[in-house]
Amino acid sequence: MSTWWRRNRWALLALPLVAGALVLVGSYRVHTFWDRWQLTEPVEATAGRPTTFNDTLEDANGSYEVALTVEAGPTTVAGAIRDAEGQTHFFPTHEGTRVWQTELTITADPDTILSGCSARLVDTEGRTTHYTQTTAGVPLPVSPCVPADATGPGAELGFGGDATPAPTRPETFTVPVVFRTAEDFVPNRLDLSWSTPRYLSIQLDVEEGP
Amino acid sequence: MSTAAEPRGEAERLGAFLREIGRSVLGAFTVVGSAARLLAAHWPVLVTVLLLGALARELALWGSFELSKVSPVGATLTVALAPLASVVALILALRAVLPSLGHVPDSGGVDRSRQLAILASALVPFLAVYAAQGYLREDTRRFVNETYADEYLTTNWFLGESADGRTWADSPVPVVVAVVVIALVLRWGLDRFGLAERNLAWGFLAGWVEALWLVTVAKTVSTGWSDVWSWVQGRQGVRWIIEGWEWVVSVLGPVGAGIQSALTWVLQLLGDFDTLVVVPLAWLAVGAVVYGRELATPPTATDLSAVRQRLVGSIQDERVEQGWAAARERAAAARRRAKRVPGWLRTWVLAPVTSITDRFAALGTGLLRLVRAGLVPMVTLCLVLILARHAGVVVADLLRRIIGPMDPELGGITATGPETVLSLVTTLLMVVLIAAAVDRFLVEEGREADAATSRRSGGQANSARTS
């Protein structure tokens, strides 16, 4: 055995173990600051098939359960949207962008708190576009997962406020979810979440059209 | 006749100077070559040792983070282990290449407890260098950042919850004072009885207390200094001076802008002085401390004269000589007066001073060894070491290409991974370069310098006898 091997053999054996241990120990930062606070636990779903999703959330009154079944329709490029009063709003055109729409059919106990939902589109390259009320250019509901005119109960955030109960939400309803994206953005997934880290990840059925 | 001899003497001096520069540049290349050989011969051991240090550091930081949830003071005590882990790894890495150093004798014959004592005694001086490079600040900054980030994320701000204080700064004053007093007493006790050099456990405790000292008190002092400086800058008189200067610059127009730029450049240059000179020299000094026990002839107080001769030997100014002699006389008088004070009283009175000076005595000895090797080799080496420290830029670019774009938040969280790789590469290069440099310049050239000095002193003695 040469001097080099004799001198370094134990180090060579230990090296991968030490490197592995270092990665393992160093990953506490990812666990502490990322895993719990980002969407890292997907519940997989596919457009056209109803999927059940549940999560445990917390508000000022304590913890509560969210349980619902979601079925996503086809995802298409949209030119207009009809609001709760049946009025049609045309999306303004902006060069280099498109507006995508997916209809979600949701079934849930009317007493379940569903407002406060977040939605994001993910394209085939992993780029994300988040749902906002304003970017489409027409008034959209704050929460994309409940009907604008019948949101049902909301979470107690501890601010107090008026005690007027929200209009009762039907057990099953359909809501359009609208995103304005870059023109080359082709949706692949729609992610719905009420908290982190659990979320519903729906594989979309995209119809790009003409 | 003397007029013909003077230019010849000047030419000889210039020739000698150029030869010296050529020799040091060649020496620097030799050092780089030796460092490459050391790296090839020892890289598995060096990488494993440095990774073990990084692992221990991560464990200390993680443990402190978790502990801070229940005890901020306890977490402050354990976070001081993070720099200590890195420093122990650095010293062990420097010692690992010892068998391949041509001129530093191998410590194979030295018994294990002695080797551990050497490690223990090098901990404290190395911590000073570690702190000087900002690594210590980085350790504490990361701990504080993590605790605050965790509080920010886990506190339900909507429900009126407030974040808990989880760092030293949030601890009750009596607890802080008690910890500082205990640390001071321990520090003094370890110094007083010279425990740090007896065995590894004491040495480690000394290192820990020192790190704790640097993490807590030194941090408080530096924060206090910043506050004082802010206060000074906020005084009306100082404001007038600053505004007056700004007015002068504006009145002078383009000339004023030029002066302002030149001044900024000079200030920046002074600010970079520690990076360019102090840090490489400190590294070399620490190398000298780590290998110090193996060096054949430790420098003594009389070496100061030799150092002076090497540094300012060409200056033959009578007033400087007189000043030097007067200073020597004053120092001797002070020593004589101090001897009149009873020994026990002298020890107790001087303890707070020696407690601080002893910390840097080893570094001072290391620096003395450096200066004995000559100024030009040191400057050349400083340049090589700066290049090694900046090798991180190349590695960073490589890592950037490998990792690719990522979510900025996730990038921030996982940044410690690439930082560890960067630190590993630069530290690896520094370790082999320092080892090779100490071997080449401090031992070999030191011996040559000793030989030259003894030849000179022999010659002077002969001429004195002849006269």
XYZ file of C-alpha atoms in Angstrom:
677
model
C 0.000 0.000 0.000
C 1.455 3.357 -1.002
C 2.029 6.124 1.517
C -0.777 8.185 -0.036
C -3.353 5.418 0.453
C -2.119 4.625 3.927
C -2.343 8.300 4.909
C -5.725 9.025 3.331
C -7.687 5.785 3.399
C -9.728 6.581 6.525
C -10.428 10.081 5.318
C -11.610 8.770 1.941
C -13.962 6.355 3.692
C -15.281 9.026 6.060
C -15.599 11.780 3.448
C -18.969 10.755 1.914
C -20.396 10.069 5.371
C -19.307 13.441 6.734
C -20.547 15.247 3.606
C -23.904 13.452 3.879
C -24.181 14.285 7.582
C -23.399 17.927 6.814
C -26.154 18.121 4.177
C -28.564 16.398 6.587
C -27.771 18.704 9.509
C -27.740 21.814 7.325
C -31.202 20.938 6.011
C -32.788 22.079 9.276
C -33.032 25.519 7.694
C -35.085 24.138 4.800
C -37.300 22.239 7.237
C -37.725 25.239 9.555
C -38.039 28.096 7.096
C -39.327 26.518 3.889
C -41.176 23.201 4.225
C -43.732 24.443 6.755
C -44.321 27.808 5.134
C -44.509 26.930 1.443
C -46.757 24.664 -0.610
C -44.752 21.483 -0.200
C -47.439 18.787 0.426
C -49.489 18.392 -2.757
C -52.717 16.415 -3.063
C -52.667 15.399 -6.725
C -55.781 15.832 -8.882
C -56.648 15.787 -12.583
C -59.041 18.033 -14.487
C -62.380 16.377 -15.131
C -62.194 14.140 -12.061
C -63.605 15.135 -8.660
C -60.949 15.059 -5.920
C -61.440 15.406 -2.181
C -59.176 17.767 -0.269
C -59.039 18.536 3.438
C -56.839 20.623 5.713
C -56.805 21.839 9.312
C -56.650 25.606 9.706
C -56.636 28.049 12.595
C -58.326 31.358 13.282
C -59.022 33.489 16.347
C -61.637 30.962 17.498
C -59.252 28.006 17.306
C -58.700 25.276 14.727
C -61.253 24.192 12.121
C -61.451 21.738 9.242
C -61.697 22.482 5.544
C -63.135 19.591 3.505
C -64.316 19.847 -0.091
C -64.474 18.061 -3.434
C -63.143 19.921 -6.475
C -63.529 19.177 -10.154
C -61.750 21.396 -12.690
C -63.132 21.918 -16.196
C -61.071 22.626 -19.303
C -58.670 25.577 -19.215
C -59.200 28.005 -22.082
C -58.094 31.429 -23.254
C -60.933 33.766 -22.270
C -62.140 37.067 -23.735
C -64.857 37.910 -21.194
C -66.376 36.872 -17.871
C -69.947 36.993 -16.581
C -70.406 38.340 -13.033
C -72.866 37.295 -10.337
C -75.550 39.649 -11.760
C -75.182 38.055 -15.204
C -73.364 41.049 -16.684
C -70.551 40.335 -19.168
C -67.157 42.030 -18.669
C -64.628 41.933 -21.524
C -60.979 41.593 -20.573
C -58.915 44.499 -21.894
C -56.195 43.395 -24.287
C -52.586 43.987 -23.306
C -49.836 43.125 -25.741
C -47.755 40.112 -24.711
C -50.395 38.707 -22.339
C -53.326 36.279 -22.375
C -56.164 35.617 -19.949
C -56.784 31.998 -18.963
C -59.954 30.676 -17.346
C -60.772 27.412 -15.588
C -64.159 26.590 -14.100
C -64.119 24.835 -10.763
C -67.108 22.845 -9.525
C -66.865 22.609 -5.750
C -68.939 20.584 -3.287
C -68.629 21.373 0.426
C -70.735 21.693 3.561
C -72.191 25.269 3.417
C -70.897 25.811 6.987
C -67.289 25.073 5.971
C -65.099 28.164 5.818
C -63.776 28.262 2.232
C -62.949 31.965 1.808
C -59.286 32.863 2.064
C -58.308 30.449 -0.697
C -55.205 31.179 -2.810
C -54.713 30.027 -6.396
C -51.748 29.937 -8.722
C -51.090 28.659 -12.225
C -47.893 26.781 -12.958
C -46.674 26.386 -16.526
C -44.703 23.589 -18.143
C -41.428 25.377 -17.330
C -42.298 25.718 -13.639
C -43.121 29.438 -13.831
C -45.955 30.573 -11.564
C -48.669 33.215 -11.918
C -50.679 34.051 -8.826
C -54.383 34.875 -8.786
C -55.110 38.514 -8.067
C -58.306 40.552 -8.144
C -56.900 43.168 -10.494
C -54.509 41.861 -13.167
C -57.258 40.503 -15.444
C -58.551 44.066 -15.841
C -62.130 43.428 -14.648
C -63.481 43.169 -11.076
C -62.859 39.685 -9.687
C -63.773 38.213 -6.258
C -61.223 38.306 -3.440
C -61.402 34.555 -3.011
C -61.441 32.514 -6.235
C -62.950 29.415 -4.577
C -66.335 30.756 -3.461
C -69.184 32.468 -5.345
C -68.800 36.280 -5.152
C -72.443 36.706 -4.036
C -72.555 33.761 -1.592
C -69.190 33.400 0.109
C -70.482 31.528 3.146
C -68.801 31.829 6.554
C -65.391 33.494 6.837
C -62.449 32.960 9.184
C -62.354 35.014 12.411
C -59.208 37.135 12.132
C -59.636 38.852 15.475
C -60.488 42.278 14.056
C -64.100 42.204 15.266
C -66.211 44.053 12.685
C -69.850 43.645 11.683
C -71.721 40.578 12.786
C -73.866 40.398 9.625
C -73.756 36.770 8.450
C -72.518 36.235 4.870
C -75.102 34.942 2.350
C -75.407 31.161 2.599
C -73.316 29.297 0.080
C -74.896 26.460 -1.910
C -73.510 22.969 -1.271
C -72.364 22.634 -4.883
C -71.398 25.607 -7.035
C -69.243 26.506 -10.038
C -66.794 29.437 -10.051
C -64.533 30.703 -12.822
C -60.871 31.192 -11.880
C -59.138 33.753 -14.089
C -55.434 34.586 -14.557
C -53.639 37.022 -16.811
C -50.317 35.502 -17.846
C -47.448 36.145 -20.220
C -48.304 35.223 -23.812
C -45.901 32.272 -23.918
C -47.209 30.893 -20.614
C -49.037 27.580 -21.192
C -50.769 26.425 -17.972
C -49.933 22.979 -16.727
C -51.194 22.927 -13.126
C -53.613 24.864 -10.967
C -52.713 24.920 -7.269
C -55.373 25.752 -4.660
C -54.496 26.275 -0.994
C -55.959 27.657 2.219
C -52.773 27.412 4.227
C -49.315 25.869 4.002
C -47.923 23.288 3.434
C -50.933 21.264 2.079
C -52.443 22.165 -1.272
C -54.539 20.745 -4.087
C -52.534 20.417 -7.297
C -54.764 19.939 -10.351
C -53.254 18.715 -13.623
C -55.069 20.888 -16.182
C -56.748 20.016 -19.438
C -55.633 22.954 -21.605
C -57.457 23.960 -24.771
C -55.284 26.633 -26.393
C -57.773 27.250 -29.215
C -57.080 29.210 -32.373
C 38.772 57.671 -4.075
C 35.690 57.661 -1.893
C 33.634 59.271 -4.703
C 34.360 56.276 -6.961
C 33.507 53.790 -4.187
C 30.117 55.392 -3.371
C 28.417 54.741 -6.752
C 29.850 51.199 -6.681
C 28.322 50.731 -3.217
C 24.985 52.111 -4.442
C 25.028 49.730 -7.408
C 25.841 46.803 -5.124
C 22.972 47.731 -2.809
C 20.582 48.035 -5.766
C 21.801 44.704 -7.116
C 21.314 43.089 -3.706
C 17.820 44.583 -3.469
C 16.856 43.286 -6.916
C 18.311 39.873 -6.079
C 16.213 39.892 -2.887
C 13.041 40.689 -4.859
C 13.831 38.045 -7.468
C 14.514 35.519 -4.735
C 11.207 36.268 -2.984
C 9.177 36.090 -6.172
C 10.857 32.769 -6.906
C 10.170 31.808 -3.286
C 6.485 32.681 -3.715
C 6.306 30.411 -6.776
C 8.077 27.695 -4.793
C 5.470 28.136 -2.044
C 2.625 27.796 -4.553
C 4.261 24.639 -5.958
C 4.767 23.189 -2.479
C 1.167 24.053 -1.590
C -0.053 22.181 -4.677
C 2.016 19.146 -3.627
C 0.593 19.346 -0.083
C -2.922 19.544 -1.498
C -2.375 16.505 -3.715
C -0.859 14.544 -0.831
C -3.429 15.411 1.843
C -6.679 16.587 0.232
C -8.867 13.731 1.554
C -7.761 14.341 5.151
C -7.974 18.118 4.798
C -11.436 18.066 3.198
C -12.725 15.594 5.801
C -11.321 17.603 8.711
C -12.715 20.891 7.383
C -16.090 19.278 6.649
C -16.145 17.866 10.181
C -15.535 21.406 11.437
C -18.385 22.672 9.256
C -20.599 19.846 10.571
C -19.805 20.718 14.189
C -20.483 24.391 13.413
C -23.852 23.551 11.845
C -24.741 21.392 14.862
C -23.813 24.213 17.239
C -25.897 26.725 15.275
C -28.875 24.369 14.958
C -28.676 23.369 18.620
C -28.476 27.027 19.652
C -31.447 27.861 17.437
C -33.563 25.156 19.112
C -32.260 26.039 22.586
C -33.128 29.710 22.067
C -36.825 28.718 22.203
C -36.435 27.909 25.891
C -33.279 29.733 27.003
C -31.759 32.729 25.181
C -28.791 32.762 27.580
C -28.172 29.037 27.091
C -28.301 29.566 23.332
C -25.730 32.367 23.584
C -23.444 30.024 25.503
C -23.750 27.297 22.874
C -23.547 29.576 19.837
C -19.981 30.379 20.925
C -19.172 26.738 20.109
C -19.756 27.442 16.393
C -16.623 29.556 15.836
C -14.699 27.245 18.127
C -15.574 24.248 15.914
C -14.305 26.040 12.806
C -11.103 27.122 14.527
C -10.360 23.612 15.855
C -10.840 22.254 12.316
C -8.446 24.879 10.914
C -5.756 24.030 13.443
C -6.183 20.283 12.865
C -5.979 20.851 9.108
C -2.744 22.812 9.515
C -1.361 20.016 11.707
C -2.505 17.318 9.237
C 0.020 18.386 6.604
C 2.901 18.390 9.084
C 4.388 15.034 7.917
C 4.918 16.491 4.427
C 6.624 19.712 5.483
C 10.274 19.552 4.576
C 11.680 21.894 7.186
C 9.233 21.762 10.105
C 10.074 18.626 12.093
C 7.266 16.056 12.257
C 5.627 15.830 15.672
C 5.428 12.039 15.373
C 7.685 11.718 18.371
C 5.626 14.138 20.472
C 3.194 12.368 22.775
C -0.549 12.707 22.265
C -1.276 14.887 25.296
C 1.453 17.297 24.201
C -0.039 17.463 20.713
C -3.448 18.230 22.219
C -1.887 20.898 24.407
C -0.404 22.483 21.274
C -3.862 22.470 19.717
C -5.365 23.998 22.866
C -2.790 26.773 23.061
C -3.401 27.767 19.430
C -7.175 28.081 19.887
C -7.278 31.518 21.452
C -4.903 33.303 19.041
C -6.704 31.701 16.122
C -10.047 32.951 17.419
C -8.713 36.500 17.205
C -7.875 35.952 13.523
C -11.226 34.267 12.938
C -12.956 37.303 14.435
C -10.747 39.741 12.484
C -11.926 38.193 9.215
C -15.581 38.732 10.119
C -16.370 34.998 10.389
C -17.385 35.365 14.038
C -19.755 38.188 13.146
C -21.184 35.934 10.436
C -21.848 33.137 12.973
C -23.686 35.434 15.384
C -25.510 37.222 12.563
C -26.817 33.896 11.255
C -28.017 32.832 14.713
C -29.794 36.133 15.350
C -31.255 36.147 11.830
C -32.630 32.619 12.226
C -34.238 33.269 15.608
C -35.894 36.468 14.395
C -37.061 34.792 11.157
C -38.571 31.941 13.159
C -40.373 34.349 15.475
C -41.628 36.332 12.497
C -43.041 33.196 10.874
C -44.511 31.496 13.940
C -46.090 34.561 15.547
C -49.736 35.082 14.608
C -49.597 38.851 14.216
C -53.329 39.041 13.257
C -54.294 37.692 16.673
C -52.199 40.263 18.512
C -49.419 37.852 19.448
C -45.953 39.334 19.891
C -42.551 37.850 19.082
C -40.481 36.383 21.918
C -36.953 37.630 22.544
C -34.622 34.723 21.892
C -31.170 36.267 21.856
C -28.633 37.597 24.309
C -29.983 41.124 23.788
C -33.397 40.057 25.121
C -32.095 38.439 28.332
C -32.627 40.048 31.760
C -29.774 42.384 32.767
C -28.838 40.510 36.009
C -28.464 37.262 34.024
C -26.305 39.009 31.421
C -24.133 40.560 34.139
C -23.805 37.200 35.927
C -22.705 35.433 32.725
C -20.164 38.165 31.930
C -18.746 38.031 35.473
C -18.477 34.219 35.379
C -16.816 34.369 31.955
C -14.370 37.018 33.222
C -13.501 34.989 36.320
C -13.026 31.843 34.235
C -10.902 33.747 31.734
C -8.756 35.183 34.484
C -8.471 31.841 36.319
C -7.463 29.958 33.181
C -4.792 32.588 32.460
C -3.625 32.852 36.053
C -2.859 29.166 36.389
C -1.872 28.620 32.747
C -4.488 25.870 32.473
C -5.151 26.318 28.758
C -1.823 24.778 27.823
C -2.067 21.812 30.196
C -4.584 19.663 28.371
C -7.251 19.760 25.699
C -10.226 20.090 28.059
C -8.841 23.230 29.703
C -7.706 24.561 26.345
C -11.150 23.977 24.919
C -12.757 25.711 27.901
C -10.379 28.653 27.417
C -11.299 28.785 23.733
C -14.991 28.618 24.556
C -14.773 31.395 27.147
C -12.809 33.484 24.647
C -15.395 32.866 21.918
C -18.158 33.677 24.390
C -16.320 36.843 25.308
C -16.002 37.829 21.658
C -19.632 36.923 20.885
C -21.147 38.827 23.791
C -19.026 41.551 25.331
C -17.003 42.470 22.252
C -20.234 42.644 20.263
C -21.794 44.904 22.876
C -18.693 47.103 22.876
C -18.663 47.376 19.088
C -22.399 48.207 19.055
C -21.763 50.787 21.772
C -18.936 52.239 19.691
C -21.291 52.555 16.713
C -23.780 54.353 18.949
C -21.062 56.699 20.219
C -19.901 57.389 16.657
C -23.485 58.119 15.588
C -23.798 60.472 18.561
C -20.570 62.248 17.590
C -21.736 62.621 13.991
C -25.018 64.051 15.227
C -23.354 66.936 17.195
C -23.889 70.434 15.850
C -20.153 71.197 15.701
C -19.451 68.068 13.670
C -22.399 68.838 11.399
C -20.903 72.296 10.752
C -17.565 70.724 9.801
C -19.253 68.230 7.440
C -21.473 70.907 5.896
C -18.474 73.249 5.618
C -16.528 70.577 3.755
C -19.493 69.949 1.433
C -19.695 73.711 0.799
C -15.967 73.893 -0.031
C -16.307 70.946 -2.442
C -19.315 72.554 -4.155
C -17.578 75.967 -4.415
C -14.481 74.393 -5.984
C -16.648 72.799 -8.693
C -14.874 70.155 -10.792
C -11.688 70.555 -8.702
C -13.704 69.930 -5.535
C -15.257 66.818 -7.068
C -11.747 65.596 -7.920
C -10.533 66.204 -4.368
C -13.599 64.440 -3.006
C -12.975 61.419 -5.279
C -9.304 61.288 -4.296
C -10.200 61.455 -0.608
C -12.806 58.709 -0.993
C -10.230 56.576 -2.826
C -7.666 57.035 -0.035
C -10.256 56.203 2.639
C -11.314 53.087 0.727
C -7.683 52.053 0.395
C -7.233 52.447 4.139
C -10.438 50.466 4.650
C -9.009 47.650 2.500
C -5.778 47.654 4.474
C -6.987 44.850 6.738
C -7.945 42.702 3.737
C -4.713 43.369 1.903
C -2.228 43.213 4.738
C -3.610 42.454 8.186
C -5.617 39.308 7.387
C -2.912 37.521 5.319
C -0.304 38.437 7.932
C -2.591 37.225 10.714
C -3.037 33.914 8.896
C 0.709 33.536 8.529
C 1.198 34.462 12.168
C -1.292 31.812 13.208
C 0.500 29.299 10.988
C 3.659 30.195 12.844
C 1.842 29.681 16.164
C 0.456 26.290 15.119
C 3.859 25.055 13.959
C 5.631 27.164 16.582
C 6.457 24.271 18.892
C 8.238 22.483 16.069
C 10.351 25.443 15.027
C 13.912 24.982 16.128
C 14.723 28.465 17.401
C 11.876 30.409 18.977
C 12.389 34.155 18.667
C 13.460 35.970 21.785
C 13.306 39.565 22.945
C 16.749 40.154 21.468
C 15.316 39.300 18.042
C 13.617 42.687 18.146
C 16.905 44.335 17.363
C 17.436 41.978 14.439
C 13.919 42.726 13.224
C 14.574 46.437 13.470
C 17.806 45.926 11.583
C 15.988 44.095 8.789
C 13.163 46.599 8.562
C 14.907 49.931 9.040
C 18.501 48.865 8.749
C 19.176 51.279 5.945
C 18.038 54.268 7.995
C 21.037 55.613 9.864
C 19.466 58.624 11.563
C 21.122 59.784 14.764
C 17.906 61.133 16.305
C 16.097 57.849 15.633
C 18.979 55.980 17.263
C 18.821 58.298 20.291
C 15.043 57.872 20.551
C 15.428 54.107 20.356
C 18.067 54.137 23.109
C 15.925 56.413 25.326
C 12.914 54.106 24.890
C 15.046 51.104 25.855
C 16.275 52.939 28.930
C 12.743 53.919 29.984
C 11.533 50.309 29.562
C 14.453 49.037 31.676
C 13.711 51.643 34.380
C 10.044 50.623 34.439
C 11.063 46.973 34.832
C 13.403 47.889 37.711
C 10.643 49.860 39.477
C 8.140 47.043 38.982
C 10.553 44.617 40.649
C 10.368 46.634 43.881
C 6.634 45.820 44.202
C 5.977 42.495 46.019
C 5.478 39.603 43.603
C 1.936 38.711 44.734
C 0.773 42.325 44.458
C 2.404 42.705 41.038
C 0.615 39.603 39.783
C -2.783 40.720 41.060
C -2.476 44.299 39.854
C -1.210 43.330 36.423
C -3.631 40.421 35.976
C -6.272 42.389 34.038
C -3.585 43.751 31.687
C -1.682 40.497 31.182
C -4.994 38.693 30.719
C -5.413 40.686 27.516
C -1.789 40.907 26.431
C -1.200 37.163 26.948
C -3.988 36.487 24.460
C -1.948 38.130 21.760
C 1.510 37.168 22.981
C 1.479 34.031 20.853
C 0.345 36.047 17.839
C 3.076 38.576 18.538
C 5.651 35.798 18.611
C 4.269 34.524 15.322
C 4.538 37.984 13.793
C 8.086 38.261 15.050
C 8.911 35.043 13.229
C 7.362 36.513 10.084
C 9.340 39.723 10.223
C 12.538 37.751 10.770
C 11.954 36.206 7.355
C 12.076 39.684 5.772
C 9.625 42.200 4.420
C 9.714 41.450 0.691
C 8.885 37.721 1.017
C 6.010 38.656 3.304
C 4.558 41.169 0.844
C 4.853 38.634 -1.984
C 3.174 36.029 0.167
C 0.395 38.424 1.128
C -0.391 38.797 -2.576
C -0.473 35.018 -3.063
C -2.763 34.604 -0.044
C -5.099 37.330 -1.301
C -5.346 35.482 -4.620
C -6.156 32.286 -2.728
C -8.880 34.027 -0.761
C -10.355 35.291 -4.002
C -10.350 31.832 -5.563
C -13.825 31.787 -4.052
C -15.011 34.046 -6.896
C -14.200 31.341 -9.468
C -15.863 28.669 -7.328
C -18.902 30.903 -6.796
C -19.316 31.347 -10.531
C -18.989 27.599 -11.044
C -21.618 26.925 -8.365
C -23.920 29.501 -9.928
C -23.725 27.643 -13.243
C -24.309 24.251 -11.600
C -27.194 25.307 -9.356
C -28.943 27.552 -11.878
C -31.800 29.954 -11.163
C -34.048 29.263 -8.176
C -36.721 30.823 -6.007
C -35.029 33.756 -4.233
C -36.500 32.814 -0.856
C -35.383 29.203 -1.179
C -32.038 30.521 -2.421
C -31.665 32.564 0.765
C -32.512 29.590 2.943
C -30.158 27.171 1.173
C -27.383 29.760 0.691
C -25.493 28.245 3.608
C -24.741 25.206 1.387
C -22.869 27.085 -1.368
C -21.285 29.280 1.355
C -19.889 26.139 3.006
C -18.460 24.939 -0.318
C -16.904 28.369 -0.966
C -15.454 28.526 2.507
C -14.143 24.953 2.162
C -12.303 25.729 -1.081
C -10.740 28.987 0.104
C -9.817 27.549 3.507
C -8.285 24.492 1.852
C -6.108 26.718 -0.333
C -5.201 28.961 2.594
C -4.211 25.993 4.767
C -1.816 24.467 2.217
C -0.395 27.877 1.267
C 0.151 28.829 4.905
C 1.773 25.485 5.641
C 4.053 25.780 2.614
C 4.844 29.421 3.420
C 5.730 28.716 7.032
C 7.882 25.824 5.876
C 9.664 27.883 3.229
C 9.965 31.350 4.749
C 9.747 30.996 8.487
C 11.858 27.915 8.956
C 14.267 27.776 6.051
C 14.784 31.501 5.625
C 14.632 32.029 9.362
C 17.568 29.660 9.719
C 19.413 31.476 6.945
C 18.670 34.780 8.687
C 19.942 33.365 11.974
C 23.079 32.152 10.258
C 23.596 35.551 8.606
C 23.031 37.341 11.927
C 25.503 35.118 13.719
C 28.008 35.629 10.890
C 27.529 39.403 11.184
C 27.816 39.405 14.963
C 30.878 37.150 14.685
C 32.397 39.582 12.204
C 31.627 42.557 14.461
C 33.166 40.765 17.426
C 36.265 40.011 15.376
C 36.574 43.607 14.215
C 36.049 44.783 17.806
C 38.837 42.472 18.939
C 41.086 43.697 16.113
C 40.482 47.349 17.019
